Coordinates of C-alpha atoms and ligand atoms in Angstrom, one line a residue:
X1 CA -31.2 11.9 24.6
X2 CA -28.5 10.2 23.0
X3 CA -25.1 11.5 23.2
X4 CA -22.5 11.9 20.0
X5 CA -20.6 8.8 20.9
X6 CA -23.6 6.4 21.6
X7 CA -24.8 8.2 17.9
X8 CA -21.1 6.8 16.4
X9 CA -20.9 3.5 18.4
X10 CA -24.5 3.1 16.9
X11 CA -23.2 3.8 13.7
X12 CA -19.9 1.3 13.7
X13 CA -22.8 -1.3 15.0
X14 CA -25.2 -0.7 12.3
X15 CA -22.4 -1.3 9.7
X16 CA -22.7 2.5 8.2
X17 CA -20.4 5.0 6.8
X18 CA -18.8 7.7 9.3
X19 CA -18.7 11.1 7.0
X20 CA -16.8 13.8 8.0
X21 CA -18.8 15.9 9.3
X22 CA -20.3 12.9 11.5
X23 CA -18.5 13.5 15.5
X24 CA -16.4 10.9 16.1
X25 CA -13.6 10.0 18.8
X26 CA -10.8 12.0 18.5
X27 CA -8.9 8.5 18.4
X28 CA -10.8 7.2 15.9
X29 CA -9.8 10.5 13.6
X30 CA -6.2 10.2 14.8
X31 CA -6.1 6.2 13.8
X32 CA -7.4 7.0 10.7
X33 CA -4.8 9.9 9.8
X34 CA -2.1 7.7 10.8
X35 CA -3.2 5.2 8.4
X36 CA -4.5 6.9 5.3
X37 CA -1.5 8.8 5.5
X38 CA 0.9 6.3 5.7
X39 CA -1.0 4.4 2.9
X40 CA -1.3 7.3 0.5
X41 CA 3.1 7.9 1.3
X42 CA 3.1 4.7 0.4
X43 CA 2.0 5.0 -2.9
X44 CA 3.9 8.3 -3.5
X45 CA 7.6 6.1 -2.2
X46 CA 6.4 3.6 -4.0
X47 CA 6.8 4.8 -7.6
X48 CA 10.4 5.3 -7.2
X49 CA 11.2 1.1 -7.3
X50 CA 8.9 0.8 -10.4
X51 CA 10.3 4.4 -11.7
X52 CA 14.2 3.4 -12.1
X53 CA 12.8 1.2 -14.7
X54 CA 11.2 3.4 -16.5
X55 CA 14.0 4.5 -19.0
X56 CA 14.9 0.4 -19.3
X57 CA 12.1 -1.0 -20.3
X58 CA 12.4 -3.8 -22.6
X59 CA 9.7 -2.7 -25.4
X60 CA 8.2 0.9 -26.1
X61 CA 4.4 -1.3 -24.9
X62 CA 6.2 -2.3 -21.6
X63 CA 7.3 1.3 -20.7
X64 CA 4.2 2.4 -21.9
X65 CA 2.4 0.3 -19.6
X66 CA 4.5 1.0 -16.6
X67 CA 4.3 4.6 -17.1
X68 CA 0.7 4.4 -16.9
X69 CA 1.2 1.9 -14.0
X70 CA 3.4 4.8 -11.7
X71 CA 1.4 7.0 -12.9
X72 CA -1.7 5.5 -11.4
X73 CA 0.4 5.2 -8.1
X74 CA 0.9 8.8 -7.8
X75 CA -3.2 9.3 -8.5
X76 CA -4.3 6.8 -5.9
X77 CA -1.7 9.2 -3.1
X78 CA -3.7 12.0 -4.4
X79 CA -7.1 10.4 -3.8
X80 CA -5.9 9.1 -0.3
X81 CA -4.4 13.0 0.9
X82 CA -7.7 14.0 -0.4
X83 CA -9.5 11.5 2.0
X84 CA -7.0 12.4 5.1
X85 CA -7.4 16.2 4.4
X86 CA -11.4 15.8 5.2
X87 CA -10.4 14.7 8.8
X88 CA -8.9 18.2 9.6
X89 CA -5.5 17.9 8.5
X90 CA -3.9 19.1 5.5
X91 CA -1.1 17.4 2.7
X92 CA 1.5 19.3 3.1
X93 CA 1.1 18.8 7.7
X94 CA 1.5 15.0 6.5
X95 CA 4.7 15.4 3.9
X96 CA 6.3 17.1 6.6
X97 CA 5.2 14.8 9.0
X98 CA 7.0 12.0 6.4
X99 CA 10.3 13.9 5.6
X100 CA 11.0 14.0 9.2
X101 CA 10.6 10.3 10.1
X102 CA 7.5 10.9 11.8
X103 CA 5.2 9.2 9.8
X104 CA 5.7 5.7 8.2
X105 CA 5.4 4.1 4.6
X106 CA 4.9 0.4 3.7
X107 CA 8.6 -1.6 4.3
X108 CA 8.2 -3.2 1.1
X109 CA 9.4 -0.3 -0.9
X110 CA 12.7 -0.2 1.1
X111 CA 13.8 -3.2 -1.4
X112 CA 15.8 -2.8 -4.3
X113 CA 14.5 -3.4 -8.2
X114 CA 17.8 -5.0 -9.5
X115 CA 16.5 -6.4 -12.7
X116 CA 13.2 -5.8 -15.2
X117 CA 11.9 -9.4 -13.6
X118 CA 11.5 -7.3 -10.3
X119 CA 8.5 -5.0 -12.1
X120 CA 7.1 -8.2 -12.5
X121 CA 7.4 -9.7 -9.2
X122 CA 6.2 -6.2 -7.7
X123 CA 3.5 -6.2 -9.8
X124 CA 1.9 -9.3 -9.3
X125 CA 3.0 -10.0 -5.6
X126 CA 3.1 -6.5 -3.5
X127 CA -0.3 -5.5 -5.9
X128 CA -1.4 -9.1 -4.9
X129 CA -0.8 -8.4 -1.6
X130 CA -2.0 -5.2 -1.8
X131 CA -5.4 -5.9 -3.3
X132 CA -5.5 -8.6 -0.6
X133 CA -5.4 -5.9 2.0
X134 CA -7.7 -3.0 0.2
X135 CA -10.4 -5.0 -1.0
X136 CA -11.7 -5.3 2.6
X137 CA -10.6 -1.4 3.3
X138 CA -13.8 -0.5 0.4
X139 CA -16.3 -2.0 3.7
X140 CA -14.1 0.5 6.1
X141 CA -16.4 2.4 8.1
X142 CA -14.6 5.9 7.2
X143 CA -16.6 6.9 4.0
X144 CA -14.3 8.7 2.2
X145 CA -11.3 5.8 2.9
X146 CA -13.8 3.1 1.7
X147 CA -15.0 5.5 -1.8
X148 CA -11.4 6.1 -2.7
X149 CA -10.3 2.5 -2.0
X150 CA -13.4 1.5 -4.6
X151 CA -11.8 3.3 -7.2
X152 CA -8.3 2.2 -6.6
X153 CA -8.3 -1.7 -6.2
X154 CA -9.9 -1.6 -9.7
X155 CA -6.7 0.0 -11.0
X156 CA -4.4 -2.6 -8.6
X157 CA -5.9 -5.4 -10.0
X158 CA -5.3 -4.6 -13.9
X159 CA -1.1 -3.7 -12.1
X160 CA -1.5 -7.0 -10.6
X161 CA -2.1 -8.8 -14.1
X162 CA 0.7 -7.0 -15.6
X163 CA 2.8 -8.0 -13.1
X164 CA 1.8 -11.7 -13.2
X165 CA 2.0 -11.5 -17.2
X166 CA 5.8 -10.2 -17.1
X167 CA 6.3 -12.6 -14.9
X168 CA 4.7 -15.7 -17.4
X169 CA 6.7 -13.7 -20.0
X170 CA 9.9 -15.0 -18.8
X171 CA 9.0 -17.9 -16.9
X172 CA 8.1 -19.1 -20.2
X173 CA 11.7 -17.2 -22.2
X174 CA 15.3 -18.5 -21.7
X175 CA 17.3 -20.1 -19.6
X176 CA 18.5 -16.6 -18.5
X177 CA 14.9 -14.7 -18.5
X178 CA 13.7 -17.7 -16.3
X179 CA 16.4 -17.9 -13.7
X180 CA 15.7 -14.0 -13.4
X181 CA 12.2 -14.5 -12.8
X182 CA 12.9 -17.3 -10.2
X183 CA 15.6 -14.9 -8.7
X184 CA 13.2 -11.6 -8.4
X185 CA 10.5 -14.1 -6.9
X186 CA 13.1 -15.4 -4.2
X187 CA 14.0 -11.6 -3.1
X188 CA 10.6 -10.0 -3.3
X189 CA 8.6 -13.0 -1.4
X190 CA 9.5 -12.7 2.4
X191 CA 9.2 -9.0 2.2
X192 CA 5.8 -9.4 0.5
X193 CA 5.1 -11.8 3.1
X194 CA 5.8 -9.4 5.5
X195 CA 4.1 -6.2 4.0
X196 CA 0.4 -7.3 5.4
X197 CA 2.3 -6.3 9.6
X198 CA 3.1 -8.1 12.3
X199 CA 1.3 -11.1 13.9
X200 CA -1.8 -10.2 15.2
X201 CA -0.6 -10.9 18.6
X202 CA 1.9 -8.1 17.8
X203 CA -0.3 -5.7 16.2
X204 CA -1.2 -2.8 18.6
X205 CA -3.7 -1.4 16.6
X206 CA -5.4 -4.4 15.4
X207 CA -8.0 -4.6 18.3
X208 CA -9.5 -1.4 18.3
X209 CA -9.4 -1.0 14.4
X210 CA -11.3 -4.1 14.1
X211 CA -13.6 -2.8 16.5
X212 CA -14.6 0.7 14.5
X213 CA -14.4 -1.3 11.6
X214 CA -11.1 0.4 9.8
X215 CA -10.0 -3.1 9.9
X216 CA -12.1 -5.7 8.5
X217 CA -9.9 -8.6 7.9
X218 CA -6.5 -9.2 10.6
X219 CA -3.2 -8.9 9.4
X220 CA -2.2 -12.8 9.8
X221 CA -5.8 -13.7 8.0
X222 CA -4.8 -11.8 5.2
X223 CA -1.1 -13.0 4.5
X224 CA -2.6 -16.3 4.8
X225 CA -5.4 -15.5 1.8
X226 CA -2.5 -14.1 0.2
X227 CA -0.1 -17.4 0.6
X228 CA -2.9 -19.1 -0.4
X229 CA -3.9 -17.3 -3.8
X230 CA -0.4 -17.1 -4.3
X231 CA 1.1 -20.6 -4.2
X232 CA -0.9 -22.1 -7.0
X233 CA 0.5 -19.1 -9.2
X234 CA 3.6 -19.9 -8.7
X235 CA 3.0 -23.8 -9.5
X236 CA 1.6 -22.2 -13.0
X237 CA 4.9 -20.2 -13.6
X238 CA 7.1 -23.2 -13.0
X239 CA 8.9 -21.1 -9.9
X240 CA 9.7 -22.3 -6.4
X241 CA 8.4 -20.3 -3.5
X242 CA 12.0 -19.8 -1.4
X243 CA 10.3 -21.8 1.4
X244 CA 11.5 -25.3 2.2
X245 CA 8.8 -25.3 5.1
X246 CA 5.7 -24.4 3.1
X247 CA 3.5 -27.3 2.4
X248 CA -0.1 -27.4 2.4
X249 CA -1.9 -28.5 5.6
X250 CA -4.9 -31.0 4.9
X251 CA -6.1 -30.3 8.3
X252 CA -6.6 -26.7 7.6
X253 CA -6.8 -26.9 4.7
X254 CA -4.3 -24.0 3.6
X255 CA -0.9 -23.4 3.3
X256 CA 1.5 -23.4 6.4
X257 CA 5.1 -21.2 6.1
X258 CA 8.4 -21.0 7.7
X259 CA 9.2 -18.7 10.4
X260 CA 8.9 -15.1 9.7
X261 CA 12.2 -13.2 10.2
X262 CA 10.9 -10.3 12.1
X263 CA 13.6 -8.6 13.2
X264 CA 14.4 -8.1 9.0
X265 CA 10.8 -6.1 9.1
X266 CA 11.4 -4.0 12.3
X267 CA 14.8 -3.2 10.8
X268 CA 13.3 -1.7 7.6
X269 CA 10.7 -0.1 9.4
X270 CA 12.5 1.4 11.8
X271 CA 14.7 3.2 8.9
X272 CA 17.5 0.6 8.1
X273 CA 16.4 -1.4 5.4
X274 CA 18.5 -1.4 1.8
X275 CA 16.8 1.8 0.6
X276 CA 15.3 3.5 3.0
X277 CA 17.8 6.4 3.1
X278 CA 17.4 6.3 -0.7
X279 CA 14.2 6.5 -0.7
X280 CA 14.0 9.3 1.6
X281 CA 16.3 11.2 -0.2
X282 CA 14.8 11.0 -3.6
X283 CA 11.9 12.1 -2.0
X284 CA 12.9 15.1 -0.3
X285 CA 15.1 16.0 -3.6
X286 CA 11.9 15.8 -5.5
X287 CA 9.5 18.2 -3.0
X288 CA 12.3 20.8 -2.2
X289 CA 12.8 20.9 -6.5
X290 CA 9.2 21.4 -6.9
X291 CA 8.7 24.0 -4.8
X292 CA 8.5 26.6 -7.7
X293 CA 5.6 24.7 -8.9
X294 CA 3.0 24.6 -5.7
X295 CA 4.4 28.4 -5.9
X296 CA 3.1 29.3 -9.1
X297 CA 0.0 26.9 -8.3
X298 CA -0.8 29.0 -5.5
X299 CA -0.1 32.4 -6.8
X300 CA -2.8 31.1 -10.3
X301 CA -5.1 30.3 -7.7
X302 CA -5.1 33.3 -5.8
X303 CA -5.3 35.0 -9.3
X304 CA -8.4 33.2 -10.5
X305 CA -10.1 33.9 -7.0
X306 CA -9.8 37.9 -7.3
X307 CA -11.0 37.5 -10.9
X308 CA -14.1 35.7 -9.9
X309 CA -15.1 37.8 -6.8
X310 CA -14.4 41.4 -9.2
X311 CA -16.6 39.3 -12.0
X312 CA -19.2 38.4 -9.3
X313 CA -18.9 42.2 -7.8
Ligands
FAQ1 N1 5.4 -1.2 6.7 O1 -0.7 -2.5 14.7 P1 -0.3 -2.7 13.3 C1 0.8 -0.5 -2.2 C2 3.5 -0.5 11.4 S1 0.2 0.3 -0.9 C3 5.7 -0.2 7.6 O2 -0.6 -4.0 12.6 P2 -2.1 -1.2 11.6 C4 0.3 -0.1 -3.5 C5 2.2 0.2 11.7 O3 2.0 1.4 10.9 C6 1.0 -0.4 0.5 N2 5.1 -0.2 8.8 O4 -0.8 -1.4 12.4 C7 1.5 -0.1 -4.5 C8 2.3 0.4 13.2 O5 3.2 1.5 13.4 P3 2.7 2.9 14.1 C9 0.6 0.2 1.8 C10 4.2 -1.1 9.1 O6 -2.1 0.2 11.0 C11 1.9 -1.3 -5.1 C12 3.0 -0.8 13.6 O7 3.7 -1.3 12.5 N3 -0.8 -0.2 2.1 O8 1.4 -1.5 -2.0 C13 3.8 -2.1 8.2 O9 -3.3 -1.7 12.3 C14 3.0 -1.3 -5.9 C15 2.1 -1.8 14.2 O10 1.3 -2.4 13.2 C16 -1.4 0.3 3.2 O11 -0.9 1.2 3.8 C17 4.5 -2.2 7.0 N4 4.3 -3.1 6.1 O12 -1.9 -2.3 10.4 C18 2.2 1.1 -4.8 C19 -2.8 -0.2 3.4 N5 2.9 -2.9 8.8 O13 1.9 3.6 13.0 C20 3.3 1.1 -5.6 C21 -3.5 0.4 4.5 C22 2.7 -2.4 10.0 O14 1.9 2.6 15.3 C23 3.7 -0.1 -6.2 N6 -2.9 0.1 5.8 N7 3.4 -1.3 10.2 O15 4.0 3.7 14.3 C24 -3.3 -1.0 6.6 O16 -4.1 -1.8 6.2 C25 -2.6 -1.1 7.9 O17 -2.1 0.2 8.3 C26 -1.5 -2.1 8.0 C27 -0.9 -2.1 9.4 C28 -2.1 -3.5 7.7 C29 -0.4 -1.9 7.0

């Protein structure tokens, strides 16, 4: 008789889905939490950078197409609090969990958007990078992670393109447009490059993930397919990568960097990056003010449930 853990190691080794209702190590659940949560905060933090441009958009079609762009952001948080909530636990544990510092969100929205160039570079280098990282997350071995990570790369890769397309927009402008291109590109790179985690020698989680299959791809492989897609790109633009060290290595045939200022990333993960108290605030400000509305949500929904159970009486 096979026992519930030799049924999910069987599983992970066969290369199928875990489902909900499926037993699996309490670990594994906990892991997962941690991750989908911080990913779907992630996309909810991460529409403030792109938001203060909003109201400055250079054309009516450029705010148009942001809009839609942050608006995207906040459905793919929705989809991934959907996905965390079939694992037992439920949005609003999570946002509380976030609003105390208990619960992380990707370091790369802790960076300022000085200029319009900066849509740009966040659009076709952190959705580059995070494409890079998600495409792989569609094979995780959590089924409703890997369906909601289906739906969302399809939208990150249309963000990436309008990123990359602002981005040829004023590489290709004035003197002025292209300096401020070349400019976002030398603040956003590093802390792109930085985005995919630390080394893999550094990564506590990487072994086990890997192992149940949440991971597919390790953090340094990816920055490197990243560096690599990336580089040519920025050959086409006409901009400089702010990297005298990179070159490409004809051994390995890829792209080698300079040293990866690590202490910059555990700073901004640990809270003290340039926006992180920002960041935080604007997001508190936002729940506590909407509090009327997941009020008057809840009160409709009690509503409508009375209704239907005196309709079916
Ligand atoms: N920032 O052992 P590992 C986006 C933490 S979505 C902050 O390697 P793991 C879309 C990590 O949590 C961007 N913390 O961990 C968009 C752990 O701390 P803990 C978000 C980080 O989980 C675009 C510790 O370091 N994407 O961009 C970061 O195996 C434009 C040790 O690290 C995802 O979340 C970081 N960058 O690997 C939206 C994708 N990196 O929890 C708007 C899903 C690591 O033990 C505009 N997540 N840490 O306290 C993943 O793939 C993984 O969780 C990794 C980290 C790769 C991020």
């Amino acid at each position: 008789m096979e026992t519930e853990e030799e049924k999910f190691d069987a599983l992970i080794d066969a290369d199928d889905r875990i489902e909900p209702t499926d037993w699996m190590p309490e670990n594994y659940r906990k892991t997962l939490i941690r991750q989908i949560a911080q990913h779907a905060h992630s996309e909810i933090i991460g529409m403030q950078p792109e938001g203060n441009w909003l109201t400055r958009a250079p054309s009516l079609r450029r705010k148009a197409i942001l809009t839609a762009k942050v608006q995207d952001e906040a459905g793919h948080g929705l989809y991934l609090y959907g996905a965390a909530e079939t694992l037992g636990t439920d949005r609003s544990e999570l946002l509380d969990l976030l609003h105390a510092g208990r619960q992380k969100y990707s370091s790369i929205f802790n960076y300022p958007t000085l200029t319009w160039a900066d849509i740009g570079a966040i659009g076709w280098l952190v959705d580059g990078a995070a494409i890079m990282n998600q495409v792989p997350l569609c094979r995780c071995s959590f089924g409703p992670y890997a369906r909601a990570m289906v739906r969302i790369c399809k939208e990150e890769s249309f963000h990436q393109r309008q990123g990359f397309q602002i981005m040829l927009t004023l590489a290709n402008g004035t003197d002025a447009q292209r300096e401020m291109a070349q400019d976002a590109l030398n603040r956003w790179w590093w802390p792109t490059v930085m985005m995919f985690g630390p080394a893999d020698a550094d990564s506590p989680h990487s072994e086990q993930n890997m192992r149940w299959g949440i991971k597919r791809i390790s953090n340094d492989d990816l920055r490197q397919k990243f560096i690599d897609a990336t580089v040519p790109q920025a050959e086409l633009l006409g901009l400089t990568i702010p990297d005298p060290d990179l070159h490409w290595d004809e051994e390995r045939e890829t792209y080698d960097i300079g040293e990866i200022d690590w202490d910059e990333f555990w700073t901004v993960v640990g809270g003290n990056g340039p926006c992180n108290d920002d960041r935080m605030a604007t997001k508190v400000g936002a729940y506590n003010e909407g509090e009327w509305v997941r009020e008057a949500a809840s009160a409709y929904a009690i509503k409508q449930a009375a209704r239907a159970k005196e309709v079916a009486a």
